PDB file of C-alpha atoms in Angstrom:
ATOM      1  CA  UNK A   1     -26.420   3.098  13.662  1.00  0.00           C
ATOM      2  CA  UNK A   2     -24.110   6.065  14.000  1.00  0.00           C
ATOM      3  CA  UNK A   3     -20.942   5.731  13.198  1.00  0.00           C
ATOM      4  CA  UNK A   4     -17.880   8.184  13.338  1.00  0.00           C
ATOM      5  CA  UNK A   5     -14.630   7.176  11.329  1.00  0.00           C
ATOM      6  CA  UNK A   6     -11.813   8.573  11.807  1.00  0.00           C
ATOM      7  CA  UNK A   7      -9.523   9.133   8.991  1.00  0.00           C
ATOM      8  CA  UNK A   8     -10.384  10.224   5.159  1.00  0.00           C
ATOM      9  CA  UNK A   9      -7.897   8.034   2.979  1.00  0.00           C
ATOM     10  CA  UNK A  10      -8.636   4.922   1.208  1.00  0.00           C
ATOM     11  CA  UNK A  11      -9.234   2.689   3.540  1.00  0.00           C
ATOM     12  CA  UNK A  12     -11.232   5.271   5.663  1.00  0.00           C
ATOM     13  CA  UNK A  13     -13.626   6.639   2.603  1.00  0.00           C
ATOM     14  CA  UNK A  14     -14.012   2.671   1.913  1.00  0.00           C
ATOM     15  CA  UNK A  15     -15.295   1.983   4.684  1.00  0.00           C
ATOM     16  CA  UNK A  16     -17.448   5.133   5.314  1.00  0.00           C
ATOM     17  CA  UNK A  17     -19.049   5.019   1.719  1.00  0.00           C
ATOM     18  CA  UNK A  18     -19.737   0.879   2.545  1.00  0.00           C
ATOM     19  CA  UNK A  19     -21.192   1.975   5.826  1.00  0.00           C
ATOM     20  CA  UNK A  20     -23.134   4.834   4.364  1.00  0.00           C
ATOM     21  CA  UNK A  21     -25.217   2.827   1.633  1.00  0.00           C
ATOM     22  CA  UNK A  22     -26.024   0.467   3.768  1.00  0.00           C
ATOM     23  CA  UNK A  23     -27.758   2.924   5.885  1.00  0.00           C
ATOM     24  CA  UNK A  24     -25.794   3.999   8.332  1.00  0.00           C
ATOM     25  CA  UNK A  25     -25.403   7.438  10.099  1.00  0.00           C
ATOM     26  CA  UNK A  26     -21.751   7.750   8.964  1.00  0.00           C
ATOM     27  CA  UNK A  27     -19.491  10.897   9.736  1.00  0.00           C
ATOM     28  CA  UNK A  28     -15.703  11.677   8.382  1.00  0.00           C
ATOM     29  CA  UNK A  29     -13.495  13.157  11.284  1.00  0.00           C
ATOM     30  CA  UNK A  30     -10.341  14.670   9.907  1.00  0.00           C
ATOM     31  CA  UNK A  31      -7.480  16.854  10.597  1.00  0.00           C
ATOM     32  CA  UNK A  32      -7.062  19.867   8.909  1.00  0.00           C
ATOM     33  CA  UNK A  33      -3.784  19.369   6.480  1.00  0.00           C
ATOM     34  CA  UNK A  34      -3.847  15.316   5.888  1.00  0.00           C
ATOM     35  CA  UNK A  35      -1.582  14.106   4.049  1.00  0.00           C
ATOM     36  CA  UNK A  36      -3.509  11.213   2.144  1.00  0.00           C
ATOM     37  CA  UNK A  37      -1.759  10.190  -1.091  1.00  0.00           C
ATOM     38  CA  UNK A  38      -4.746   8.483  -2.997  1.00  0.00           C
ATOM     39  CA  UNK A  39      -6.966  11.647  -3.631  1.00  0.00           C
ATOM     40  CA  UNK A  40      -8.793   9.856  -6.457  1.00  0.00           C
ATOM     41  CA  UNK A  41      -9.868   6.723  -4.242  1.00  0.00           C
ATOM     42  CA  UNK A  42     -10.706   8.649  -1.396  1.00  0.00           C
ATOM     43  CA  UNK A  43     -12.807  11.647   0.271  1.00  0.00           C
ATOM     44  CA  UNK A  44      -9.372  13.735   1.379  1.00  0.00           C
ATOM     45  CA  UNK A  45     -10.563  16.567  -0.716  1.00  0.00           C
ATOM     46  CA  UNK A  46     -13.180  17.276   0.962  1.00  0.00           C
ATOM     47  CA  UNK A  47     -11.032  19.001   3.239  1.00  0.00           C
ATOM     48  CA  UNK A  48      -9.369  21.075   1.367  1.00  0.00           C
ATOM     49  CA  UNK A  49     -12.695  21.688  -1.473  1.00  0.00           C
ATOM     50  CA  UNK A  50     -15.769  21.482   0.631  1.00  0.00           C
ATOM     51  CA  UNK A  51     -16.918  18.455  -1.195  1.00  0.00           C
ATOM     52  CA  UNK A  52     -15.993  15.716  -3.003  1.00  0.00           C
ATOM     53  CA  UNK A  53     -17.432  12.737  -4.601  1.00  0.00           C
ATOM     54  CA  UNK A  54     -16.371   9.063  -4.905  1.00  0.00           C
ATOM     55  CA  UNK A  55     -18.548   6.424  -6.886  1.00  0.00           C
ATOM     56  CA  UNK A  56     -21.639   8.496  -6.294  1.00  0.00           C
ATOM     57  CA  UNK A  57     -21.726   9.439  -3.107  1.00  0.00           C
ATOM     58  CA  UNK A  58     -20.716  12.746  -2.078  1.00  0.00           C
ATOM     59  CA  UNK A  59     -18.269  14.301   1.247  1.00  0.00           C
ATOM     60  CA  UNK A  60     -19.065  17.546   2.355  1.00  0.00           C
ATOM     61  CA  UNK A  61     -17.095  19.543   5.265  1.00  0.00           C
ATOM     62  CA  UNK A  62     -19.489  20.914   7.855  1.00  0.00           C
ATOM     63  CA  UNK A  63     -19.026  22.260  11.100  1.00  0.00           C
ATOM     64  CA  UNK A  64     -20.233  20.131  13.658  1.00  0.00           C
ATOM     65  CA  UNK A  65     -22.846  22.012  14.724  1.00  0.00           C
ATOM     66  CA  UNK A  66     -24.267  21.431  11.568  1.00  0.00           C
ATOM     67  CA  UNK A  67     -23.650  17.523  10.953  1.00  0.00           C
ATOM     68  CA  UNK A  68     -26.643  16.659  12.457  1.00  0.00           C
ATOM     69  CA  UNK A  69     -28.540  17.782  10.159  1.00  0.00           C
ATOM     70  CA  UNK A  70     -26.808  16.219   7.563  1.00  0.00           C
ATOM     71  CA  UNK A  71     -27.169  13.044   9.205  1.00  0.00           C
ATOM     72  CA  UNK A  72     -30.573  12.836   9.053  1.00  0.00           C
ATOM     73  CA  UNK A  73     -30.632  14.358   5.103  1.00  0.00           C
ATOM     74  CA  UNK A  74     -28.189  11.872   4.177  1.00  0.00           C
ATOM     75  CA  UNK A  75     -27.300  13.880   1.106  1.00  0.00           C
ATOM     76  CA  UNK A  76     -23.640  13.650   1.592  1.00  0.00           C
ATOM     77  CA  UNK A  77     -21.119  11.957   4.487  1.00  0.00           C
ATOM     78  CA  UNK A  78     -20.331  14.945   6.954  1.00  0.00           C
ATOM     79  CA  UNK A  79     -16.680  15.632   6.984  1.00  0.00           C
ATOM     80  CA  UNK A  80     -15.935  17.284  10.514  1.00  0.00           C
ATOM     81  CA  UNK A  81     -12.580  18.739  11.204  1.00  0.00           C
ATOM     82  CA  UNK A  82     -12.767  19.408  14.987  1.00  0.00           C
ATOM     83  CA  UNK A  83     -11.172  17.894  17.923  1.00  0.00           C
ATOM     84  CA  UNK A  84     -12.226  14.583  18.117  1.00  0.00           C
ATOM     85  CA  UNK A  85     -13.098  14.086  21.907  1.00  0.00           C
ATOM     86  CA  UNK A  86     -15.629  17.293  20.893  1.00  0.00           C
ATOM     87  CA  UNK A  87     -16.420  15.928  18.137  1.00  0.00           C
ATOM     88  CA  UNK A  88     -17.545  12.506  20.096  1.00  0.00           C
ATOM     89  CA  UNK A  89     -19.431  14.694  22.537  1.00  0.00           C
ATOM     90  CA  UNK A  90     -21.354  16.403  19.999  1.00  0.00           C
ATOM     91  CA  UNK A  91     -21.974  13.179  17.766  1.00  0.00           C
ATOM     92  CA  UNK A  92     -22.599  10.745  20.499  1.00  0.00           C
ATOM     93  CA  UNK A  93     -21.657   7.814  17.593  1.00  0.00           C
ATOM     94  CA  UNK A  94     -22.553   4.197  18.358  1.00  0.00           C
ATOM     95  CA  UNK A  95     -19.563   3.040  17.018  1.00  0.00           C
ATOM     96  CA  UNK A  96     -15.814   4.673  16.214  1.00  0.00           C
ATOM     97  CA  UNK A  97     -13.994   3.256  13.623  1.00  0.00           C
ATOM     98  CA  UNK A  98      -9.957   4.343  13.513  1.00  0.00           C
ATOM     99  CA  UNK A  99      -8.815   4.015   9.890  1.00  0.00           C
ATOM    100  CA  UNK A 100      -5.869   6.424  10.066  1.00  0.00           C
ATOM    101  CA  UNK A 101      -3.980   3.987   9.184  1.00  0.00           C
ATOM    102  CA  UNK A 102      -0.559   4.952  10.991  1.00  0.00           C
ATOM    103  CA  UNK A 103       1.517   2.378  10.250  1.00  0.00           C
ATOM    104  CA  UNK A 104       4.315   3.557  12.778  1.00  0.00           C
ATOM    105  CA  UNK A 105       2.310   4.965  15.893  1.00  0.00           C
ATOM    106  CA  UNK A 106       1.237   3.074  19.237  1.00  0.00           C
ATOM    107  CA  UNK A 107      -2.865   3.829  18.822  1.00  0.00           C
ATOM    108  CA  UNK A 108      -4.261   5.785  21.538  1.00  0.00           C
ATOM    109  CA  UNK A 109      -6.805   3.803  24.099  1.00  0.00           C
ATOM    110  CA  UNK A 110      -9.947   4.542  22.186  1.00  0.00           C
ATOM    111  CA  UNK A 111     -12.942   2.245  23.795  1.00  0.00           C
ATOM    112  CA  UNK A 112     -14.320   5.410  25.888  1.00  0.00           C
ATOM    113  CA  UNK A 113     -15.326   6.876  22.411  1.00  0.00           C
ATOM    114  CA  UNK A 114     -18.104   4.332  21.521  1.00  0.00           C
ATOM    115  CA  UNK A 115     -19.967   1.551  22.790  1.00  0.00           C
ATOM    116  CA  UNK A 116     -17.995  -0.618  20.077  1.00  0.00           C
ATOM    117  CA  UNK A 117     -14.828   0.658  18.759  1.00  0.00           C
ATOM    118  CA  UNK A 118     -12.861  -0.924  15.552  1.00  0.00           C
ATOM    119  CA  UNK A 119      -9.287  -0.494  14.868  1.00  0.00           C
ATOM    120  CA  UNK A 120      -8.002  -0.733  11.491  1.00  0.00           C
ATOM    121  CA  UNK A 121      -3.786  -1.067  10.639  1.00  0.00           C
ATOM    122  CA  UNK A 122      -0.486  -2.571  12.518  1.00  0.00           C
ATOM    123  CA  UNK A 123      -0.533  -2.111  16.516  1.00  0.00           C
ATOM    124  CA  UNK A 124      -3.847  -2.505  17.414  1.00  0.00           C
ATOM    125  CA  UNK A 125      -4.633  -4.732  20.095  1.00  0.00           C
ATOM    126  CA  UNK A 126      -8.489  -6.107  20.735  1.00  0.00           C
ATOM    127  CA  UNK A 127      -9.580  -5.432  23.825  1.00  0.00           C
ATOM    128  CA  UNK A 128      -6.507  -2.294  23.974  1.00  0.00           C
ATOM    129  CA  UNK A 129      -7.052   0.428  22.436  1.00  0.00           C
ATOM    130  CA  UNK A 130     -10.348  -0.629  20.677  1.00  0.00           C
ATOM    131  CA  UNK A 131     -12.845  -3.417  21.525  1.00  0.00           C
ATOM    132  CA  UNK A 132     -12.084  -5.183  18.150  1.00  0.00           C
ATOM    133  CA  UNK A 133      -9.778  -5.313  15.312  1.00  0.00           C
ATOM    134  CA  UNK A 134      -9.727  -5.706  11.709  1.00  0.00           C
ATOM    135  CA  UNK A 135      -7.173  -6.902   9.667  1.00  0.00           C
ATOM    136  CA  UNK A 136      -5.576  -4.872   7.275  1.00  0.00           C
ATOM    137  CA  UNK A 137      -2.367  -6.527   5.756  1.00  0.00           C
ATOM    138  CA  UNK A 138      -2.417  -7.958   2.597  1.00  0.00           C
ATOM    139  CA  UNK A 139      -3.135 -11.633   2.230  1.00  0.00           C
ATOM    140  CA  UNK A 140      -5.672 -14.549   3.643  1.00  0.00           C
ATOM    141  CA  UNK A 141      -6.281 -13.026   6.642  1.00  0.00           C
ATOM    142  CA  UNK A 142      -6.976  -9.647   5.033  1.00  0.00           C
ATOM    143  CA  UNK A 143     -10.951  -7.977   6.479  1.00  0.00           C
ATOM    144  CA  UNK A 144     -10.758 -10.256   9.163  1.00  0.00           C
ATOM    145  CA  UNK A 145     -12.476  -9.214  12.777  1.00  0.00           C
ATOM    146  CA  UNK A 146      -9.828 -10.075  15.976  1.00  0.00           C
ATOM    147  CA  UNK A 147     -11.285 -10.449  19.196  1.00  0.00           C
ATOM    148  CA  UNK A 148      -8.148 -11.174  20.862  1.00  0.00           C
ATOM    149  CA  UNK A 149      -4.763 -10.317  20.025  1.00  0.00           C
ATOM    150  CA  UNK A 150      -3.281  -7.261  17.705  1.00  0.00           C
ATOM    151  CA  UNK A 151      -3.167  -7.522  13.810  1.00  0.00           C
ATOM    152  CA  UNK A 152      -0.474  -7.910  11.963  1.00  0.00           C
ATOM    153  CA  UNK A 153       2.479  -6.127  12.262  1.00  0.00           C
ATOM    154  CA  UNK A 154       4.223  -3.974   9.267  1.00  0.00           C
ATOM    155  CA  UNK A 155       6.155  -5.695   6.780  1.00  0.00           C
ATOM    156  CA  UNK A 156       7.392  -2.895   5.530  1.00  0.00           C
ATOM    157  CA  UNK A 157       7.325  -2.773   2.276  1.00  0.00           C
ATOM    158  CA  UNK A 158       4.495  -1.909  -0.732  1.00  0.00           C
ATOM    159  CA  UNK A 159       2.468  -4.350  -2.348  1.00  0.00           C
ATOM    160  CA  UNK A 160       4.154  -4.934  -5.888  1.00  0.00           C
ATOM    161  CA  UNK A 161       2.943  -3.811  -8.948  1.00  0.00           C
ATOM    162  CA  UNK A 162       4.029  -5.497 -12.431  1.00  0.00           C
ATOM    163  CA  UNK A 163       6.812  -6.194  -9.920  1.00  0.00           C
ATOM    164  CA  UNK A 164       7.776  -3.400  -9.004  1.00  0.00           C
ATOM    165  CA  UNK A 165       7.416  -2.596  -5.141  1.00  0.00           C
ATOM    166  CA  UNK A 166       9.044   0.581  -3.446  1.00  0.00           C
ATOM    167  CA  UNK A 167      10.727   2.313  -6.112  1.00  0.00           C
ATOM    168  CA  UNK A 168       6.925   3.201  -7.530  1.00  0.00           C
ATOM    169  CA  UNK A 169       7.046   5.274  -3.982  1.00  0.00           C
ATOM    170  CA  UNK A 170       9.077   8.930  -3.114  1.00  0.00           C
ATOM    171  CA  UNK A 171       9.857   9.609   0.511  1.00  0.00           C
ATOM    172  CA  UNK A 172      10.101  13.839   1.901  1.00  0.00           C
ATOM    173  CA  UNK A 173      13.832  13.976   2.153  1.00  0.00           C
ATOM    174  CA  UNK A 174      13.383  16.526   4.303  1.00  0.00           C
ATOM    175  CA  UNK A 175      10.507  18.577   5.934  1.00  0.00           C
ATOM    176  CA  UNK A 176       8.797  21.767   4.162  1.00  0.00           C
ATOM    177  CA  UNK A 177       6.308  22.707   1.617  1.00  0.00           C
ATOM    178  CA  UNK A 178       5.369  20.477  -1.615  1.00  0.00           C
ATOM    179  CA  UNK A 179       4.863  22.443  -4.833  1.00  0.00           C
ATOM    180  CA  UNK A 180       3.485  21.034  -7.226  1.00  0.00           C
ATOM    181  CA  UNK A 181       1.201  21.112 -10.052  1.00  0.00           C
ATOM    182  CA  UNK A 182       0.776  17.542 -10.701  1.00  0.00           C
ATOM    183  CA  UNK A 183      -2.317  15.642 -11.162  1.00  0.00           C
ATOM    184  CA  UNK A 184      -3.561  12.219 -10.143  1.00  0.00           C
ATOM    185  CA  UNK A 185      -4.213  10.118 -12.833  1.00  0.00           C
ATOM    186  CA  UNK A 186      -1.403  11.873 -15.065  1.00  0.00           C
ATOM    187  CA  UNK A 187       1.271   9.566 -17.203  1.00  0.00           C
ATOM    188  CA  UNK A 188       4.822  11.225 -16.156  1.00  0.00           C
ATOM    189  CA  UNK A 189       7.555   9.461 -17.648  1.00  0.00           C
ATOM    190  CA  UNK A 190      11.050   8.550 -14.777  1.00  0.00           C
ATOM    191  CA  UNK A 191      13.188  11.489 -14.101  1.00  0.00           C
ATOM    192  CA  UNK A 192      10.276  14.338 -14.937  1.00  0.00           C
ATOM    193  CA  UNK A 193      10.286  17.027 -12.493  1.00  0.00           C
ATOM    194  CA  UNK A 194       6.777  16.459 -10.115  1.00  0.00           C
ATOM    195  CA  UNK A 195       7.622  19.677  -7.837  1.00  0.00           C
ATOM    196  CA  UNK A 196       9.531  21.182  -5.060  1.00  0.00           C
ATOM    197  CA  UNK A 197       9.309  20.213  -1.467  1.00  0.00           C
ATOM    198  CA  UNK A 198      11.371  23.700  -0.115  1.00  0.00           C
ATOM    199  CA  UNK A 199      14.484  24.240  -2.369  1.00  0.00           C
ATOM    200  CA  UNK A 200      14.575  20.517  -3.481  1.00  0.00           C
ATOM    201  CA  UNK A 201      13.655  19.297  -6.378  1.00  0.00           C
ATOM    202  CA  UNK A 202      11.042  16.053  -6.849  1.00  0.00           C
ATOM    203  CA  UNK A 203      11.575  13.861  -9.588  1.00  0.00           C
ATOM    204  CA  UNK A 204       9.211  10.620 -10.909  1.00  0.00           C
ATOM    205  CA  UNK A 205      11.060   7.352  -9.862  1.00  0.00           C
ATOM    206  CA  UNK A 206       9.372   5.357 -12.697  1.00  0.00           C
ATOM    207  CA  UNK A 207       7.459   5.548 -15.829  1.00  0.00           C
ATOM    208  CA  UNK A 208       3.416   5.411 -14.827  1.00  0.00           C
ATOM    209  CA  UNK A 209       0.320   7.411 -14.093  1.00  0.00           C
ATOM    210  CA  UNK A 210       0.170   9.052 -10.514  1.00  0.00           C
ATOM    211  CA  UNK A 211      -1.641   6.999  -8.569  1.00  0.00           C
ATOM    212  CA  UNK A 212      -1.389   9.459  -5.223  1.00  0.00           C
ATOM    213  CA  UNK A 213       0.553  12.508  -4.287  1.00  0.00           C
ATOM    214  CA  UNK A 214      -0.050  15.017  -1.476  1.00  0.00           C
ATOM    215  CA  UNK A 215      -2.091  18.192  -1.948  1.00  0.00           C
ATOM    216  CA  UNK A 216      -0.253  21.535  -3.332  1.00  0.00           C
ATOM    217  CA  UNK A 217       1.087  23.445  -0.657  1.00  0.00           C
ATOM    218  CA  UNK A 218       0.543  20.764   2.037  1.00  0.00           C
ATOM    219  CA  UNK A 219       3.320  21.038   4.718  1.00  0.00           C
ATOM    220  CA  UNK A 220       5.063  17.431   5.587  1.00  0.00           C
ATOM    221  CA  UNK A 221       7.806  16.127   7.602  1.00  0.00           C
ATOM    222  CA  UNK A 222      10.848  14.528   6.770  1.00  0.00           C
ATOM    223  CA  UNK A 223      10.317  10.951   5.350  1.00  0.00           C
ATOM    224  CA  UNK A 224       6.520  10.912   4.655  1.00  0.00           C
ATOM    225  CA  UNK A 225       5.679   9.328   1.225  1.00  0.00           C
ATOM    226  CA  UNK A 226       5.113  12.084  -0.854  1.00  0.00           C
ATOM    227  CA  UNK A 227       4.010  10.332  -4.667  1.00  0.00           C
ATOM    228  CA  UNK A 228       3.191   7.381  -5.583  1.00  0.00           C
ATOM    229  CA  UNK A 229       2.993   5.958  -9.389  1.00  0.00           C
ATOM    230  CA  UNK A 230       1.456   2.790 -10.821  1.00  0.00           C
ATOM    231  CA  UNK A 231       3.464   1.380 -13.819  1.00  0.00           C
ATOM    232  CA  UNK A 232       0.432  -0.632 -15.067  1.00  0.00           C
ATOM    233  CA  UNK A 233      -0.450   0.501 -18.397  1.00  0.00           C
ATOM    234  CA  UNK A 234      -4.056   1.835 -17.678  1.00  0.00           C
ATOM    235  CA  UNK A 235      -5.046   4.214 -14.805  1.00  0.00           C
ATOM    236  CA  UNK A 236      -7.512   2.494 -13.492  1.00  0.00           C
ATOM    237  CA  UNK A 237      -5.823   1.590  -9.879  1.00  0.00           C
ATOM    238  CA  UNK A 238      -5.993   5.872  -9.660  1.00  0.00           C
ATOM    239  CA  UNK A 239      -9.526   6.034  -8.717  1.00  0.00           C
ATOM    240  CA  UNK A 240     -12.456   4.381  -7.263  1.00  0.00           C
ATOM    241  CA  UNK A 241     -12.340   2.073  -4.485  1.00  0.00           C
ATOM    242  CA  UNK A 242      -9.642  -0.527  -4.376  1.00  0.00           C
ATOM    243  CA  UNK A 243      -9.778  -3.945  -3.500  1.00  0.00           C
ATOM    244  CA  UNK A 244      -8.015  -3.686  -0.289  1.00  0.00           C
ATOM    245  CA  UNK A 245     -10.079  -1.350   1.084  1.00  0.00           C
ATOM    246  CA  UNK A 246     -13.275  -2.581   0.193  1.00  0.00           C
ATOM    247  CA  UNK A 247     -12.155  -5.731   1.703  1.00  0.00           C
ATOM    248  CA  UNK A 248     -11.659  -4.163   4.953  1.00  0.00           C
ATOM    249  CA  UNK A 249     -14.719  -2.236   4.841  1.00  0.00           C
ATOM    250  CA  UNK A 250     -16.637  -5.566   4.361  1.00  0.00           C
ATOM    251  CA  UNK A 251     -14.950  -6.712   7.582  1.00  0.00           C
ATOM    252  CA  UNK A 252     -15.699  -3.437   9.423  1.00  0.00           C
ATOM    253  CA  UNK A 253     -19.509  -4.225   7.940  1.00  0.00           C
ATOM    254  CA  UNK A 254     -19.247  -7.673   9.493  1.00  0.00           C
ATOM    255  CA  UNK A 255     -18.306  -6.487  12.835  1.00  0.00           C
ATOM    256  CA  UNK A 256     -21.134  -3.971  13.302  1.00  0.00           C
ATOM    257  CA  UNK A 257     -23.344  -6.460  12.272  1.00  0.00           C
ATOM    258  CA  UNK A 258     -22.163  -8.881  14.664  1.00  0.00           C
ATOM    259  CA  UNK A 259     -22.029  -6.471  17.636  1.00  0.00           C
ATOM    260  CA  UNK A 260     -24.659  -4.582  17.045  1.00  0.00           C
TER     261      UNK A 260
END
C-alpha cells in the first residue's frame, strides 16, 4: 500500500516510520519552513538537511519526480515538499494520512485525495473531511479509529511533566525571526538566554533539557510555541519515538488494515 502523510512532526514521523517497516510505500509531504518543535523525535530535519534519521530508518528530501524511485528502493522515506494536490497527482497514494496536527484550524475536506483518508488531531469529523479518524488526545480513548463523529476537542493545555504543565512551554510574543544556537537535548538552567526572536530576547522558563525548539532562522508568527523543556532528570523524552505517537500510529496501522 501507498501511503502519503502529511506532516513531519512526531506524530507524523511515528506514524510514517510504523507504516514504513511494516512494508508500506510511505512518503513525507511537507512545507518548506515547518515549525515542528520535537526535532529529535521526528523527521523535520529532513527539510532543512536533506536527510535525517530516527531509530534506524532514514528521511531523505527528493523532488517528486524522483520519489518513485525511492519508493520502490525503500532505502529511506521520501520527504516531498511540493504542493500537495501535485504531489497527490504524481503519487497516486492509496491512502492520505493528515498528521499536521493543527490544533486550532477547521481541516480542509480531504477524501478526494485517497481512496481512504485518516485524520489525526481536534476537528476532524469521519465521514468530513476524511473517511476516518483517529484519536489523538491523551487518555483511554487515545489510537482509537472513529467512524462517526469528530475526535476530541482541545483541552488546551500540555500533558504534565513531574507536574509541571505549561510553564515547561514558551509562546512567540510576537512574529519574526528565532536566533538561536540552542540544541535539543541540552540542560539550560530557568532564566538562561535560548535566543532572539527579532529584537526580543528568549529566556528558559524552567530548569530541564530541551525537549523541542524551532529551527535557527525559522520565521514564526505571533503566539506559536517556540521551546519546549522537560524537567525530568534524564533526556530521554528528547528523542526517539514517544508513547503518544506510537500509540496513534498503531491506530493509523489498525485502520489500514481494516480498510484495506
Amino acid at each position: 500500500m501507498r501511503v502519503l502523510v502529511r506532516g513531519s512532526g512526531d506524530v507524523a514521523s511515528a506514524v510514517a516510520h510504523r507504516l514504513f517497516q511494516a512494508g508500506c510505500q510511505v512518503i513525507i509531504h511537507e512545507v518548506e519552513h515547518p515549525s515542528y518543535l520535537r526535532r529529535g523525535m521526528s523527521f523535520t530535519d529532513a527539510v532543512f538537511d536533506g536527510k535525517v534519521s530516527l531509530e534506524g530508518v532514514l528521511a531523505k528530501r527528493i523532488d517528486r519526480s524522483n520519489a518513485l524511485h525511492m519508493l520502490t528502493c525503500r532505502q529511506a522515506i521520501p520527504v516531498v515538499v511540493d504542493d500537495i494536490d501535485h504531489s497527490v497527482c504524481a503519487l497516486q497514494p492509496d491512502a492520505l494520512v493528515d498528521a499536521r496536527m493543527r490544533k486550532r484550524v477547521v481541516p480542509e475536506v480531504q477524501r478526494h485525495h485517497a481512496s481512504l483518508t485518516i485524520g489525526l488531531g481536534p476537528n476532524f469529523i469521519a465521514g468530513d473531511q476524511t473517511h476516518v479518524v483517529v484519536e489523538t488526545a491523551w487518555g483511554d480513548h487515545l489510537g482509537e479509529i472513529i467512524t462517526h463523529g469528530s475526535s476530541q476537542p482541545l483541552s488546551g493545555e500540555p500533558k504534565m511533566i513531574n507536574g509541571i504543565g505549561r510553564e515547561r512551554c514558551v509562546y512567540a510574543p510576537c512574529e519574526g525571526v528565532l536566533r538561536t544556537g540552542v540544541r535539543i537535548g541540552q540542560w539550560l538552567n530557568q532564566g538562561s538566554p535560548v535566543g532572539i526572536l527579532n529584537q526580543t530576547p528568549v529566556f528558559v522558563p524552567i530548569d530541564g533539557y530541551v525537549r523541542g525548539i524551532c529551527r535557527d532562522g525559522l520565521h514564526v508568527e505571533a503566539g506559536t510555541k517556540l521551546l519546549e523543556m522537560d524537567p525530568r532528570e534524564k533526556n530521554d523524552g528528547c528523542y526517539g519515538l514517544g508513547e503518544r505517537p506510537l500509540r496513534i500510529a498503531q491506530g493509523v496501522a489498525r485502520t489500514l488494515g481494516y480498510f484495506s
